[in-house]
Amino acid sequence: MEQEEMVMGDMYIKPGEAWEYCPREALRRVSTVLKNEFDLEMKAGFEIEFLLLKKAVK
């Protein structure tokens, strides 16, 4: 029986420094620009996740 695990969360280079390609960080940056430059607030958004998979056992 194969078992798969999945963890979703923010990605950081080190504590307090978000990885620039983190989808959640990108959404936060875009939300900030919309609010600060256009006075718009997002009520919903899509979060694109990606997976890096490697077979651990043969």
C-alpha positions as a Markdown table, in Angstrom:
| # | Residue | x | y | z |
|---|---|---|---|---|
| 1 | Met | 0.0 | 0.0 | 0.0 |
| 2 | Glu | 1.4 | 3.3 | -1.1 |
| 3 | Gln | 1.2 | 6.2 | 1.3 |
| 4 | Glu | 1.4 | 9.9 | 0.4 |
| 5 | Glu | 1.8 | 12.9 | 2.6 |
| 6 | Met | 1.2 | 16.5 | 1.8 |
| 7 | Val | 2.1 | 19.7 | 3.7 |
| 8 | Met | 1.0 | 23.1 | 2.6 |
| 9 | Gly | 2.5 | 26.3 | 4.1 |
| 10 | Asp | 4.6 | 29.4 | 3.6 |
| 11 | Met | 8.1 | 28.9 | 2.3 |
| 12 | Tyr | 11.0 | 30.8 | 3.9 |
| 13 | Ile | 14.7 | 31.1 | 3.1 |
| 14 | Lys | 15.3 | 31.7 | 6.8 |
| 15 | Pro | 13.0 | 32.9 | 9.6 |
| 16 | Gly | 11.4 | 36.2 | 8.6 |
| 17 | Glu | 12.6 | 36.1 | 5.0 |
| 18 | Ala | 10.0 | 34.6 | 2.6 |
| 19 | Trp | 11.2 | 32.7 | -0.5 |
| 20 | Glu | 10.5 | 35.0 | -3.4 |
| 21 | Tyr | 8.8 | 32.2 | -5.4 |
| 22 | Cys | 6.4 | 31.1 | -2.6 |
| 23 | Pro | 2.9 | 31.3 | -4.1 |
| 24 | Arg | 1.4 | 32.6 | -0.8 |
| 25 | Glu | 4.1 | 35.4 | -0.7 |
| 26 | Ala | 3.3 | 36.3 | -4.3 |
| 27 | Leu | -0.4 | 36.6 | -3.4 |
| 28 | Arg | 0.5 | 38.8 | -0.4 |
| 29 | Arg | 2.7 | 41.1 | -2.6 |
| 30 | Val | 0.0 | 41.5 | -5.3 |
| 31 | Ser | -2.7 | 42.2 | -2.6 |
| 32 | Thr | -0.5 | 44.9 | -1.1 |
| 33 | Val | 0.0 | 46.6 | -4.5 |
| 34 | Leu | -3.7 | 46.5 | -5.2 |
| 35 | Lys | -4.5 | 48.1 | -1.9 |
| 36 | Asn | -1.7 | 50.7 | -1.9 |
| 37 | Glu | -1.8 | 51.8 | -5.5 |
| 38 | Phe | -5.4 | 51.2 | -6.5 |
| 39 | Asp | -7.3 | 51.1 | -3.2 |
| 40 | Leu | -8.7 | 47.7 | -4.1 |
| 41 | Glu | -9.1 | 44.8 | -1.8 |
| 42 | Met | -9.2 | 41.2 | -2.9 |
| 43 | Lys | -12.0 | 39.1 | -1.4 |
| 44 | Ala | -10.9 | 35.8 | -3.0 |
| 45 | Gly | -7.9 | 34.5 | -4.8 |
| 46 | Phe | -6.4 | 31.3 | -6.3 |
| 47 | Glu | -3.3 | 29.8 | -4.8 |
| 48 | Ile | -1.3 | 27.7 | -7.2 |
| 49 | Glu | 0.8 | 25.0 | -5.4 |
| 50 | Phe | 3.5 | 22.9 | -7.0 |
| 51 | Leu | 4.9 | 19.6 | -5.9 |
| 52 | Leu | 8.4 | 18.2 | -6.1 |
| 53 | Leu | 8.3 | 14.4 | -5.9 |
| 54 | Lys | 11.0 | 11.8 | -5.6 |
| 55 | Lys | 10.5 | 8.1 | -5.3 |
| 56 | Ala | 11.9 | 7.2 | -1.9 |
| 57 | Val | 11.7 | 3.4 | -2.1 |
| 58 | Lys | 11.9 | 0.9 | -4.9 |
